[in-house]
Tab-separated table of C-alpha atoms in Angstrom:
chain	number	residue	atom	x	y	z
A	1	UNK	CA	11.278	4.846	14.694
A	2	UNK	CA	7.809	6.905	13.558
A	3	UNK	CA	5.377	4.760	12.391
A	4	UNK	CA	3.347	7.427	10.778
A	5	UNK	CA	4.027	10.541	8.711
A	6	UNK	CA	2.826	13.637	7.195
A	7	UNK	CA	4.852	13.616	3.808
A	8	UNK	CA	2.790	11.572	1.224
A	9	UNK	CA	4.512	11.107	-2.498
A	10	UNK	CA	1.887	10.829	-5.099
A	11	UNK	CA	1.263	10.326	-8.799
A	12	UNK	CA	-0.998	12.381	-10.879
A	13	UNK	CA	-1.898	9.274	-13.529
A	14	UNK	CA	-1.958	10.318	-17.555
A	15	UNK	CA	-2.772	6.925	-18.982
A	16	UNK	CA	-4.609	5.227	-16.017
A	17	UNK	CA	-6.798	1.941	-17.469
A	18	UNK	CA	-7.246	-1.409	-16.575
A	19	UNK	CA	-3.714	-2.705	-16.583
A	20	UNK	CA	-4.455	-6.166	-18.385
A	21	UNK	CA	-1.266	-7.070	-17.149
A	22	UNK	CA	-1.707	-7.173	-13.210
A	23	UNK	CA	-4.995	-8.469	-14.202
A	24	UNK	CA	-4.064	-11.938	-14.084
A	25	UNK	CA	-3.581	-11.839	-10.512
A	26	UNK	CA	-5.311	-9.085	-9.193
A	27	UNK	CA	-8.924	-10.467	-8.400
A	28	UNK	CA	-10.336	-6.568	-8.034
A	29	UNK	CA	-9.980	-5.493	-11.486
A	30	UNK	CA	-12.786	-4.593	-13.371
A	31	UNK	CA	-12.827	-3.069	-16.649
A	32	UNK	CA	-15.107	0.262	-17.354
A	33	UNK	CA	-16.376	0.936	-20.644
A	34	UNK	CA	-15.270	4.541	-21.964
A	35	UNK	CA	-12.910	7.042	-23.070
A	36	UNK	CA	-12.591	9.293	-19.949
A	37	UNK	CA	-10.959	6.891	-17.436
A	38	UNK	CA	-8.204	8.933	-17.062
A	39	UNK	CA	-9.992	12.055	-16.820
A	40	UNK	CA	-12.490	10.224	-13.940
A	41	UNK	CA	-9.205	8.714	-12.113
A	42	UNK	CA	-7.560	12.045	-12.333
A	43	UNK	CA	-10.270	14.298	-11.272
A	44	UNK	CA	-10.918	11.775	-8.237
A	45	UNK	CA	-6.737	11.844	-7.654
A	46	UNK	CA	-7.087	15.399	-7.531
A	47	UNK	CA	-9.976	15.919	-4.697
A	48	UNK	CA	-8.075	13.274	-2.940
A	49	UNK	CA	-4.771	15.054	-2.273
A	50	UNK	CA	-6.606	18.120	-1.604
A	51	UNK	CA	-8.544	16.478	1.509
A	52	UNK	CA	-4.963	15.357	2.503
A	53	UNK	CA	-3.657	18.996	2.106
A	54	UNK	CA	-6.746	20.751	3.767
A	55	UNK	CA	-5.811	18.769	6.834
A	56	UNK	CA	-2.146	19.734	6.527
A	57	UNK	CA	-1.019	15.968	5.097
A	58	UNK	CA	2.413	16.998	3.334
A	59	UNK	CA	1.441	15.988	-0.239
A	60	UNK	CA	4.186	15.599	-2.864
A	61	UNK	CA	2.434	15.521	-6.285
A	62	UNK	CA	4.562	14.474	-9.192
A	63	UNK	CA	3.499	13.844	-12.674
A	64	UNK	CA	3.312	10.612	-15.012
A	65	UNK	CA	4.823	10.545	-18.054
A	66	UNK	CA	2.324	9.875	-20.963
A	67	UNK	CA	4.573	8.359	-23.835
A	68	UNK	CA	5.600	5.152	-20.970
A	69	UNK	CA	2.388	3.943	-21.186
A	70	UNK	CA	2.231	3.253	-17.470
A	71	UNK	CA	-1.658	2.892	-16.519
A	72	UNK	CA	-0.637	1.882	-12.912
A	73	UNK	CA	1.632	4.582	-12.209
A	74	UNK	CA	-0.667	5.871	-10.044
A	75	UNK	CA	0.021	3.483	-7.120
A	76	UNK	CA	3.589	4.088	-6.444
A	77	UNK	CA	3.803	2.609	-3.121
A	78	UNK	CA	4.701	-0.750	-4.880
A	79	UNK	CA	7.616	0.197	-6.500
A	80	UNK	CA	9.396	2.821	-3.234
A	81	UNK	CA	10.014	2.839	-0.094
A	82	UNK	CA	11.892	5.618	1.933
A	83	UNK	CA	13.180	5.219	5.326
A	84	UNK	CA	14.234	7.428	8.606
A	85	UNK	CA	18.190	6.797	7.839
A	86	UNK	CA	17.449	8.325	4.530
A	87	UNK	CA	17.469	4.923	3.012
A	88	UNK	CA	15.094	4.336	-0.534
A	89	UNK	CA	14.392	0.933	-1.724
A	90	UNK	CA	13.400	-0.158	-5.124
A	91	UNK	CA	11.081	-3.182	-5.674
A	92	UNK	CA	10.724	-6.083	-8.974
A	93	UNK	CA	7.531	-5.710	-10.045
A	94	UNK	CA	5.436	-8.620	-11.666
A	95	UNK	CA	3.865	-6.606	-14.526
A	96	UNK	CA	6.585	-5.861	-16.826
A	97	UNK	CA	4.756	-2.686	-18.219
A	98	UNK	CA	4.846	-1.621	-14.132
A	99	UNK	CA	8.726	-1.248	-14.606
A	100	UNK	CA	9.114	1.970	-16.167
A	101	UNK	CA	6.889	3.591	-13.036
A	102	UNK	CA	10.477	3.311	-11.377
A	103	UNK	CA	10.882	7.370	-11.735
A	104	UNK	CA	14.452	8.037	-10.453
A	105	UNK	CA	13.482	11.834	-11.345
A	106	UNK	CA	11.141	12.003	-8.786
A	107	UNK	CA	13.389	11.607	-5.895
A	108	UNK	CA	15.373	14.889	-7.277
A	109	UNK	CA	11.849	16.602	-6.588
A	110	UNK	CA	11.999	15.473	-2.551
A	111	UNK	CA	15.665	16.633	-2.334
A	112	UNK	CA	14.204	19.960	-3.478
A	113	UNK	CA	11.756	19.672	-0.884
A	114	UNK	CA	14.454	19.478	1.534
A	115	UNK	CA	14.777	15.913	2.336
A	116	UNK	CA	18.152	14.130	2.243
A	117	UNK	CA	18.842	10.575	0.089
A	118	UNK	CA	22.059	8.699	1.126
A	119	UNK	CA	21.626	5.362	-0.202
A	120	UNK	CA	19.045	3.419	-2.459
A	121	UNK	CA	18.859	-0.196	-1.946
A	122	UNK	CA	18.359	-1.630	-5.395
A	123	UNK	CA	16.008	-5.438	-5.648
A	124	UNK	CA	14.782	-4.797	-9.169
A	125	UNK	CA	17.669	-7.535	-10.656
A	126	UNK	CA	15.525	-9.961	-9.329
A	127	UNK	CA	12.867	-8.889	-12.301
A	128	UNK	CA	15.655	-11.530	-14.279
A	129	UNK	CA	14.732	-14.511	-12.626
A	130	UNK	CA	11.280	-13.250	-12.282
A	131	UNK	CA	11.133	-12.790	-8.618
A	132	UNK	CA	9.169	-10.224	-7.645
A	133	UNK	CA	8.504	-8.174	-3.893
A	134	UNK	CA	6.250	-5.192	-4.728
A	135	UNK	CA	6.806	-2.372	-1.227
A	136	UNK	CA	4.572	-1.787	0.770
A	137	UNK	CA	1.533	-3.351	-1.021
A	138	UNK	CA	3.346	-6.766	-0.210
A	139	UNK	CA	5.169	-5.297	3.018
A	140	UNK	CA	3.418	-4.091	5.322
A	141	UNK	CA	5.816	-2.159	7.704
A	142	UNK	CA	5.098	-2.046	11.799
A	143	UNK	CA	8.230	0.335	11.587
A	144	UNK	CA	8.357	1.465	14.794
A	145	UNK	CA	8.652	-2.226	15.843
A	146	UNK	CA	10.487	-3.436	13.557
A	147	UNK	CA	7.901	-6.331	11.403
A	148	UNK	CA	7.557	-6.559	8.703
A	149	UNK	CA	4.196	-8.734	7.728
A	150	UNK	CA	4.111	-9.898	4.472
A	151	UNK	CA	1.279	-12.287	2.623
A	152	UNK	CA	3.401	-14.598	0.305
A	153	UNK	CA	2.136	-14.544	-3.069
A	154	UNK	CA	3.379	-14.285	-6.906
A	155	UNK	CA	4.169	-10.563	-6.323
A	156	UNK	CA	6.093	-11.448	-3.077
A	157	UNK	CA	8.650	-14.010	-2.730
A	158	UNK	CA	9.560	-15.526	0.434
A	159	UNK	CA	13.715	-15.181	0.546
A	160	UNK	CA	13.364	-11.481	-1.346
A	161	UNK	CA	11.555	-10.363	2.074
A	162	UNK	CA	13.752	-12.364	4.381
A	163	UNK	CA	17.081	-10.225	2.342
A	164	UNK	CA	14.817	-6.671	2.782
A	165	UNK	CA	14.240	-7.679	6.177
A	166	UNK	CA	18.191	-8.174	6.859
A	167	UNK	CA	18.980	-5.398	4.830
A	168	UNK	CA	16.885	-3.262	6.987
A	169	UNK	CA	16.775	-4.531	10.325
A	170	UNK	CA	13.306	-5.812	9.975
A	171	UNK	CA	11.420	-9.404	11.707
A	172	UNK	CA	9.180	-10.667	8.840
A	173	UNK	CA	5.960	-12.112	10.149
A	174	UNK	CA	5.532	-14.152	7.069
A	175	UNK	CA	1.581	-16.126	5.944
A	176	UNK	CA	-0.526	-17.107	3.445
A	177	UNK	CA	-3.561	-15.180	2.627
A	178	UNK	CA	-6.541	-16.275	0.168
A	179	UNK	CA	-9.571	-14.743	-1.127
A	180	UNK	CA	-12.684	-16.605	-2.453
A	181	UNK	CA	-12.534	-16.352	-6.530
A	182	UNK	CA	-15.153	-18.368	-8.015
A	183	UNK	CA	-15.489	-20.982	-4.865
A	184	UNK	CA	-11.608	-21.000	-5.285
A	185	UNK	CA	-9.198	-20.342	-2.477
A	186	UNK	CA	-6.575	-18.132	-4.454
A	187	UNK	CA	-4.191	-16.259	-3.390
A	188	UNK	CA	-4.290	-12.488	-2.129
A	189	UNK	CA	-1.986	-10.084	-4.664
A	190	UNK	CA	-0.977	-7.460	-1.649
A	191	UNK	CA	-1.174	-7.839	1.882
A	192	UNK	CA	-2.420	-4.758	2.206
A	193	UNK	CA	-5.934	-4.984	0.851
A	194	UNK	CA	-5.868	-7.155	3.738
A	195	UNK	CA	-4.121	-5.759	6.436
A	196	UNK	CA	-3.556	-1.882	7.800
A	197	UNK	CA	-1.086	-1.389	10.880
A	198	UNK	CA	-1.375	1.723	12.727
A	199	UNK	CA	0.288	3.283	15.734
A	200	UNK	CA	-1.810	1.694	18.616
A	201	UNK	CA	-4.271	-0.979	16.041
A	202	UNK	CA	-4.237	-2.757	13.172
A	203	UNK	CA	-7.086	-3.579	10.766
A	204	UNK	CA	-7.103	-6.717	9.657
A	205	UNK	CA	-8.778	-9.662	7.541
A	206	UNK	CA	-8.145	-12.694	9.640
A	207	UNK	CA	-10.393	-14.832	7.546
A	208	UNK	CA	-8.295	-14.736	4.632
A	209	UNK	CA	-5.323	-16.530	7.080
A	210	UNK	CA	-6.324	-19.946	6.269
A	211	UNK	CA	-3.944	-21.947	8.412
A	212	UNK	CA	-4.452	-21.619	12.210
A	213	UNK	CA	-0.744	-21.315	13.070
A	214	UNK	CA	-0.436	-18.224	10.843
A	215	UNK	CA	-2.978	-16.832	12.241
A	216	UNK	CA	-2.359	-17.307	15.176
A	217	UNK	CA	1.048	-16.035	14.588
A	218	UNK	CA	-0.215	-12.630	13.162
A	219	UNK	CA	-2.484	-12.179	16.245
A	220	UNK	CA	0.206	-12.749	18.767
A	221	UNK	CA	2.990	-10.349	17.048
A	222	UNK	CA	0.120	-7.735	16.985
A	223	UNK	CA	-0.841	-8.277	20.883
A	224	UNK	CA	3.235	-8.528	21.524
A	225	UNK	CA	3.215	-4.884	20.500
A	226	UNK	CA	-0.280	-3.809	22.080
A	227	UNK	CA	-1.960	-3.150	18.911
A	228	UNK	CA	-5.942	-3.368	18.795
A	229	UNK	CA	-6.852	-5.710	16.554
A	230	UNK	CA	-9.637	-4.529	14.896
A	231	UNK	CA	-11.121	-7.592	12.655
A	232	UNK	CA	-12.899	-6.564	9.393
A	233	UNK	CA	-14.583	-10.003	7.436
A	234	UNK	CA	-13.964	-10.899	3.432
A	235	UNK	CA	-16.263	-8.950	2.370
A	236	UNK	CA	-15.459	-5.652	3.430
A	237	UNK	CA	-12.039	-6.108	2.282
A	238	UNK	CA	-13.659	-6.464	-0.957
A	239	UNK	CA	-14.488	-2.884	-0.410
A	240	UNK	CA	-10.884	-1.885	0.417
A	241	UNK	CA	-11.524	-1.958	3.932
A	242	UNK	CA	-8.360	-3.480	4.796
A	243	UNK	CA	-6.675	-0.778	2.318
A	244	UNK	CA	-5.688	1.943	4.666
A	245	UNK	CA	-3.325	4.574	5.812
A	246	UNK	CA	-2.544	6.032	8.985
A	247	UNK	CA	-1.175	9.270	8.599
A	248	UNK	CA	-0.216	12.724	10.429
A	249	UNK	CA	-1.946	15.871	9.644
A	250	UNK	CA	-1.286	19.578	10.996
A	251	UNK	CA	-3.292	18.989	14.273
A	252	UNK	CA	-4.438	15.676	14.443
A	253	UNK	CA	-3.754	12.158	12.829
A	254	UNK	CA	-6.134	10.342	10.226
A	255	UNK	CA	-6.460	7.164	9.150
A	256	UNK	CA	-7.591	7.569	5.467
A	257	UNK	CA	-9.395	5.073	3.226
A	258	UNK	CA	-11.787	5.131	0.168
A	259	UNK	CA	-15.603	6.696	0.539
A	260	UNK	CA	-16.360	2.671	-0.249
A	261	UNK	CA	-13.883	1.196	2.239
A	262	UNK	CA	-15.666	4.144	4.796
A	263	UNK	CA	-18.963	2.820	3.613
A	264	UNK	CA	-18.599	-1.006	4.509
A	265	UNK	CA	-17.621	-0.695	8.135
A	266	UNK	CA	-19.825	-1.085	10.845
A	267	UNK	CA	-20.240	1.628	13.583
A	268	UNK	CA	-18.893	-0.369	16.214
A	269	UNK	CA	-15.395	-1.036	13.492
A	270	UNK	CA	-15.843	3.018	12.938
A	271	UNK	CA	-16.094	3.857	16.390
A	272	UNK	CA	-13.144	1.151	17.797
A	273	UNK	CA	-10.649	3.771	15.196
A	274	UNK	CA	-12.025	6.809	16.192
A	275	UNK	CA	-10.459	5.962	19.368
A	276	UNK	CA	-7.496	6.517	17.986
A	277	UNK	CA	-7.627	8.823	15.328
A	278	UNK	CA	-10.039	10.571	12.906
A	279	UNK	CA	-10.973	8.648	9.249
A	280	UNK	CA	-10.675	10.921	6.004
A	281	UNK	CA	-12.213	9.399	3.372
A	282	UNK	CA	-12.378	10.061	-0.361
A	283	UNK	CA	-14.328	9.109	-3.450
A	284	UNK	CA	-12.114	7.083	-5.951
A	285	UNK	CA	-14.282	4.853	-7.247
A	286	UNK	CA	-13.111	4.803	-11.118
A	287	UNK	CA	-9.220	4.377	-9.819
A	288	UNK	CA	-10.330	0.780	-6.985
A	289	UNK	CA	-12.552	-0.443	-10.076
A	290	UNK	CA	-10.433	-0.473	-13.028
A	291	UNK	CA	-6.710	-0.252	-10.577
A	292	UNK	CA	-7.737	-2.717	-8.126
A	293	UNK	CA	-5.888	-0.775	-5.982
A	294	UNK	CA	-7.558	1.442	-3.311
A	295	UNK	CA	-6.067	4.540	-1.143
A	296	UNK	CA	-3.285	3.310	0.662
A	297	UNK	CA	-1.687	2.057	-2.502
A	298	UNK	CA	-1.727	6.213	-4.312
A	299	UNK	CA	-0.022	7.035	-1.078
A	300	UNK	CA	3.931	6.286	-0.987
A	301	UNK	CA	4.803	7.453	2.765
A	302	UNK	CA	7.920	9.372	3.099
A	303	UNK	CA	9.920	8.936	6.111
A	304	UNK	CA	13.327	10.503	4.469
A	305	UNK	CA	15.167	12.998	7.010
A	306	UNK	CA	15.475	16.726	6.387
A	307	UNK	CA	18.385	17.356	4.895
């Protein structure tokens, strides 16, 4: 199994805002005063993909609908995943305004890129009894090994990742992770503000792993599978540095995270990934402040075969 790819699905947004819904639980929202969000958020979505294109990332650019009043629809990896065996999955998602992001119509516009779909694995029933496991913002997928790590939270329920993980031949490495909200340990929304695994390292916040055993856990499933473990503190994953993508571009591979995330590193943490692979970086401040959501979330890797 790859663990990296070079076909990235992405959503231009037409209604992206604060989502006052995911706010409730998302402790990196912040609301901006104005009437040209959107137009900020798109023209930063818009430089974005064509850094991933100059470098010959495979971008897939579909367009929001503006009458579904979907301000989040810009982070799709929460709602899809697509898999080598031509396997999609479909996640519940907490915010019920998140729902209608679930695009079916979009998948006709990767078959007409050539890729093939035989089956989509359907969890979104479990919206009814309000259980929710939102992709690969709550999964994060070592897919090449077969882990799935996953911070338990109210966006991702314990048993929902065990079924994924039997559904699709997956080990879940499962923890707790907490961030510091007003000298309160709360809860982390996604693992992967937190956590970033790559072909040969993984970027990580161990601080937020409060309990010793789950930490220690994490750290030895990483080591099992010779990963690098490159430690990043609270802070800097309150600049998206634990929100990151490894992906593979015409020549080379990148791991790509926000101009912010890029700024907060040290150059020892800089120069430990450039062992590995180049960083892209991009400017999207408007879409981390008012989305709480950084790069890795816009970017919905596609592993689907050719057809």
């Amino acid at each position: 199994m790859k663990q990296i790819t070079d076909t990235i699905l992405m959503v231009r947004p037409v209604g992206f805002r604060m989502n006052e819904q995911t706010a409730v639980n998302n402790y990196f929202q912040t609301e901006i005063e104005g009437d040209d969000i959107n137009e900020l958020a798109t023209q930063e979505f818009d430089i974005f993909v064509e850094k991933l294109r100059s470098v010959g990332v495979n971008v897939v650019v579909v367009n929001d609908v503006p009458e579904d009043d979907t301000p989040d629809s810009i982070f799709p990896n929460n709602w899809v995943s697509f898999h080598e065996d031509g396997k999609i999955a479909l996640y519940p998602m907490f915010a019920e305004n998140r729902r209608k992001e679930r695009r079916l119509q979009y998948f006709a516009e990767l078959e007409d890129a050539g890729l093939k779909i035989k089956e989509i694995v359907d969890y979104t029933i479990a919206e009814e009894d309000d259980v929710f496991l939102e992709g690969t913002g709550s999964l994060i997928l070592d897919r090449e090994h077969q882990k799935a790590y996953c911070a338990i939270s109210p966006r991702a329920d314990e048993d929902l990742l065990i079924e994924f993980c039997e559904d699709f031949e997956f080990t879940p490495v499962i923890f707790n992770a907490y961030q510091s909200v007003e000298n309160k340990r709360l809860p982390i929304y996604h693992t992967n503000v937190m956590m970033c695994v790559a072909e040969e390292f993984a970027v990580i916040c161990l601080d937020t792993i409060d309990d010793k055993k789950e930490r220690k856990n994490v750290v030895k499933h990483l080591k099992m599978d010779n990963k690098e473990i490159i430690s990043i503190s609270e802070e800097q994953m309150h600049e998206f540095a634990g929100n990151m993508l490894q992906v593979q571009g015409s020549e080379k591979k990148y791991l790509v995270m926000s101009a912010r995330a890029h700024r907060s590193l040290t150059d020892d943490q800089i120069s430990r990934i450039e062992k590995h692979c180049e960083i892209l970086s991009s400017e999207i401040q408007t879409i981390e402040t008012c989305g709480g959501g950084s790069a890795r979330c816009m970017m919905a890797e596609v592993f689907l075969p050719e057809a």
